Short mmCIF file of C-alpha atoms in Angstrom, two decimals:
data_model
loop_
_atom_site.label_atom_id
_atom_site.label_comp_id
_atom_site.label_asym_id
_atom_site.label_seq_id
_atom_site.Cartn_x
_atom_site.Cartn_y
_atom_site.Cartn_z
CA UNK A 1 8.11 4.54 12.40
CA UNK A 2 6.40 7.03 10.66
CA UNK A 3 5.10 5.65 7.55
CA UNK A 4 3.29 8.22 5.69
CA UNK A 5 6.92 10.50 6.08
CA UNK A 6 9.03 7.57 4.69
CA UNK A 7 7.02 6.98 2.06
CA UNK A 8 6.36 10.31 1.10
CA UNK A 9 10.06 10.99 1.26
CA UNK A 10 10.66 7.56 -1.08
CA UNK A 11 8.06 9.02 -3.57
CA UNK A 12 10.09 11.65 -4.00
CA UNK A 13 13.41 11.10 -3.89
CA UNK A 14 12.71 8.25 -6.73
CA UNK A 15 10.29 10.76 -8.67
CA UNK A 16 7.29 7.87 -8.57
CA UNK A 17 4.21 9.04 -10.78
CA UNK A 18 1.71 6.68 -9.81
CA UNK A 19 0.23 6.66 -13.09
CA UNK A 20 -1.42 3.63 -14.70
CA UNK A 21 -2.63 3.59 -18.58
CA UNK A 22 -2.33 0.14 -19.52
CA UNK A 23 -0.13 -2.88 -20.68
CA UNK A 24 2.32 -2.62 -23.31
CA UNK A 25 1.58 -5.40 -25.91
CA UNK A 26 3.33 -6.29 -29.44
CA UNK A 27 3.49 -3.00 -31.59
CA UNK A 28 3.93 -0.51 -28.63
CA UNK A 29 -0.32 -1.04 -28.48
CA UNK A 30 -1.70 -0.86 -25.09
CA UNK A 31 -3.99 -2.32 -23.81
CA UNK A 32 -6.32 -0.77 -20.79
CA UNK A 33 -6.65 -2.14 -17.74
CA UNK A 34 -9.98 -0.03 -17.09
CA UNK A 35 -10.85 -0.08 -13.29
CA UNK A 36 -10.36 -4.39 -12.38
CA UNK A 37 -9.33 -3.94 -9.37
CA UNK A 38 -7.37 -7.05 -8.97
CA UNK A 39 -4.85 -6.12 -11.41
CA UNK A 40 -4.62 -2.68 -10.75
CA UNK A 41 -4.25 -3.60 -6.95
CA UNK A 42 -1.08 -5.83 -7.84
CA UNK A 43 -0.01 -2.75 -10.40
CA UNK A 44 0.31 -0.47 -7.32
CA UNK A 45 2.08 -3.58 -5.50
CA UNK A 46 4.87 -3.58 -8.07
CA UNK A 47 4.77 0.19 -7.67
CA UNK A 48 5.18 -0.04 -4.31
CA UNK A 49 8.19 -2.68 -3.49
CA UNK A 50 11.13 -0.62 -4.74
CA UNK A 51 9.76 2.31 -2.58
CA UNK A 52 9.59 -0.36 0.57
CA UNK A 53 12.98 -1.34 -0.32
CA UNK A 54 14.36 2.34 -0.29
CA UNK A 55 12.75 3.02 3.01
CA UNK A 56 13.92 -0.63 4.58
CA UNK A 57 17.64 0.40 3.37
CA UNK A 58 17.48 3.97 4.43
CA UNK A 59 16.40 2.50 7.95
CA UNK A 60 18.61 -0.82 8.09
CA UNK A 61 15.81 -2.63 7.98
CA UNK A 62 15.15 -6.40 6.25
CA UNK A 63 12.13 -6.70 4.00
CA UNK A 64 10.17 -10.08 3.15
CA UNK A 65 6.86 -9.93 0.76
CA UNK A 66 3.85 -12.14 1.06
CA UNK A 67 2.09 -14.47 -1.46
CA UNK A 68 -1.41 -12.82 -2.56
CA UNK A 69 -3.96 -13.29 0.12
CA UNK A 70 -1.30 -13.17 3.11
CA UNK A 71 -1.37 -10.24 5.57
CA UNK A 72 0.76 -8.31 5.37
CA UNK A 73 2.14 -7.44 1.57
CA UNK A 74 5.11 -6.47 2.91
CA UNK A 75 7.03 -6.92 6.14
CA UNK A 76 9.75 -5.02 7.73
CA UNK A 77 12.33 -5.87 10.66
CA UNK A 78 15.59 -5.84 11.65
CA UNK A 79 15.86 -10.16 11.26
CA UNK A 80 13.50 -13.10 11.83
CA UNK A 81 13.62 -13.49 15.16
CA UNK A 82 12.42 -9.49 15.46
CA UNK A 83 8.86 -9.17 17.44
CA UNK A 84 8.73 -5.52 16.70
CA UNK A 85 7.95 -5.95 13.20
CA UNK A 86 6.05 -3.40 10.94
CA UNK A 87 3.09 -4.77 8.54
CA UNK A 88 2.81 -2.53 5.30
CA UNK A 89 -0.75 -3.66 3.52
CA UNK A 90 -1.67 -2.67 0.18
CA UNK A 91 -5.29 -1.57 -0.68
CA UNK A 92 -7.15 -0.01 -3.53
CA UNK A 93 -10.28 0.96 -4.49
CA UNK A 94 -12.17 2.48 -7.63
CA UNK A 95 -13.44 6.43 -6.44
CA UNK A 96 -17.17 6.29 -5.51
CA UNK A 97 -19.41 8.90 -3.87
CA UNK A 98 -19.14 6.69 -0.70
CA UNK A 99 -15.26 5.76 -0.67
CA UNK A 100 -15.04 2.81 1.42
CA UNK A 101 -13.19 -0.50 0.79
CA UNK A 102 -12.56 -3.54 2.15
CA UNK A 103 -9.70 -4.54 4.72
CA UNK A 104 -9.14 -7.79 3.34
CA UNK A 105 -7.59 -10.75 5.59
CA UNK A 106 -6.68 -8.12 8.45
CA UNK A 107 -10.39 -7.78 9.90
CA UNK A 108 -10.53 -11.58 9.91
CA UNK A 109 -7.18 -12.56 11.41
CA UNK A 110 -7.62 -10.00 14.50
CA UNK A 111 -10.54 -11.53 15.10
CA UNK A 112 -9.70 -15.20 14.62
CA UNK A 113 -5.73 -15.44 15.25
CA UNK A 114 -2.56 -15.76 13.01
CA UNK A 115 -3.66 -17.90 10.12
CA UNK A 116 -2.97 -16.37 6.65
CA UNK A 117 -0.02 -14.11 8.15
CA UNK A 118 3.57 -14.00 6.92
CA UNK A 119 4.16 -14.06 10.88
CA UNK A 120 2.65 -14.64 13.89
CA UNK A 121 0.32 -11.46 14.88
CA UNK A 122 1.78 -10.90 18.02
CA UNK A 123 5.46 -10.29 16.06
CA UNK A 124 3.81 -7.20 14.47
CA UNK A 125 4.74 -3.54 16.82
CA UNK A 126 2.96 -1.54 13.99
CA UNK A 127 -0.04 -2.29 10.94
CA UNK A 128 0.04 0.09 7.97
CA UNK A 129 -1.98 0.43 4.93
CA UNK A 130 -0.98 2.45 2.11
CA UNK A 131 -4.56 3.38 0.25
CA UNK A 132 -4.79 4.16 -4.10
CA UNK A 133 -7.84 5.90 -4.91
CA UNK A 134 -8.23 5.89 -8.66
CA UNK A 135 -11.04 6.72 -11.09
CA UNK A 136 -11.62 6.43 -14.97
CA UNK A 137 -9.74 10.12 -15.52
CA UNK A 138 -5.91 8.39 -14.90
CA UNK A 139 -6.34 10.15 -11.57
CA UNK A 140 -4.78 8.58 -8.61
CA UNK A 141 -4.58 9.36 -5.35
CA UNK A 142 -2.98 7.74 -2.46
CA UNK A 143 -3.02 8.26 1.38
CA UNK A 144 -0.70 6.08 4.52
CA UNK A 145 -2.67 5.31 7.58
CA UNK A 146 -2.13 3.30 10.72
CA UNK A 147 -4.64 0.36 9.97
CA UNK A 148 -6.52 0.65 13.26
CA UNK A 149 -7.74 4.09 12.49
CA UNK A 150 -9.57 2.26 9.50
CA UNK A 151 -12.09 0.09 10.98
CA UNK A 152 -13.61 -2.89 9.75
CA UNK A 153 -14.45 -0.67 6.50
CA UNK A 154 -12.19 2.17 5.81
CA UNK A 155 -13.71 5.68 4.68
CA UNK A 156 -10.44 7.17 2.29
CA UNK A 157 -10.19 11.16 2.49
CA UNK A 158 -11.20 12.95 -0.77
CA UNK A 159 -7.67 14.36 -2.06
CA UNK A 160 -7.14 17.99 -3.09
CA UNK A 161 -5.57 16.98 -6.10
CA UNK A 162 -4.67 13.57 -8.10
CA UNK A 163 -1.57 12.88 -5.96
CA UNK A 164 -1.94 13.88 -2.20
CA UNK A 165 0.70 16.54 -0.45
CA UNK A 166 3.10 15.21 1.56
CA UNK A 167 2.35 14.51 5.41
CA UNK A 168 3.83 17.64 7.27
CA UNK A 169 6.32 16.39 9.84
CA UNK A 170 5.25 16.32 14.04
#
């Protein structure tokens, strides 16, 4: 699968701005979320699961989520029994000079086996993370990269503009 082609594609054929400005409270007042990472992190999730779903349909694929703290936020496959599955992992981090971030449970269940997983390790064909970069201008980036190209720590690439381009087909 190529990930960062599907999801590109999703973006835009359901016109996602990945645009984040607060909570809607009594009054039409919003309130700002700021830069907690926690719940901007399950913000992007929610972003994220109708855009999994379109590319699961559009490849007859089945989807299951995780709880929080389970690798991998989403999971797709053709059925349960499927040991060619594809993890899709959700990160984000605040833009720094240095833009690194965590990996989460990922780094410690390769190391230490399949606890914490919505399946067993060895079920998974393919690991993906789809990065948001974000800063305290609205600005939000986002980039899809197989997760062993990230390391232990993952270095995100500085985007030419708030929203990356498009991954060019190979």
């Amino acid at each position: 699968m190529n990930l960062p082609i599907e999801f590109a594609e999703a973006v835009q054929r359901q016109g996602v701005r990945f645009k984040v400005q607060g909570v809607l409270g009594d009054r039409e007042r919003v309130y700002t979320l700021g830069t907690a990472p926690r719940e901007l992190s399950a913000l992007f999730e929610l972003y994220c699961q109708p855009l999994i779903v379109d590319i699961a349909d559009r490849l007859g694929l089945r989807i299951a989520d995780a709880p929080r703290a389970v690798y991998p936020s989403f999971t797709l496959m053709k059925n349960e029994a499927d040991r060619a599955k594809v993890a899709i992992d959700i990160k984000t981090t605040f833009r720094r000079p240095e833009l690194t971030f965590p990996l989460g449970p990922y780094t410690s269940l390769s190391r230490s086996g399949a606890q914490g997983t919505r399946y067993p390790l060895d079920q998974y064909a393919e690991h993906w993370v789809i990065v948001f970069v974000y800063n305290r201008d609205d600005d939000i980036a986002w980039f899809v990269q197989e997760r062993y190209k990230l390391g232990d720590t993952a270095s995100a690439p500085e985007p030419d503009s708030p929203r990356l381009p498009a991954p060019t087909r190979r």
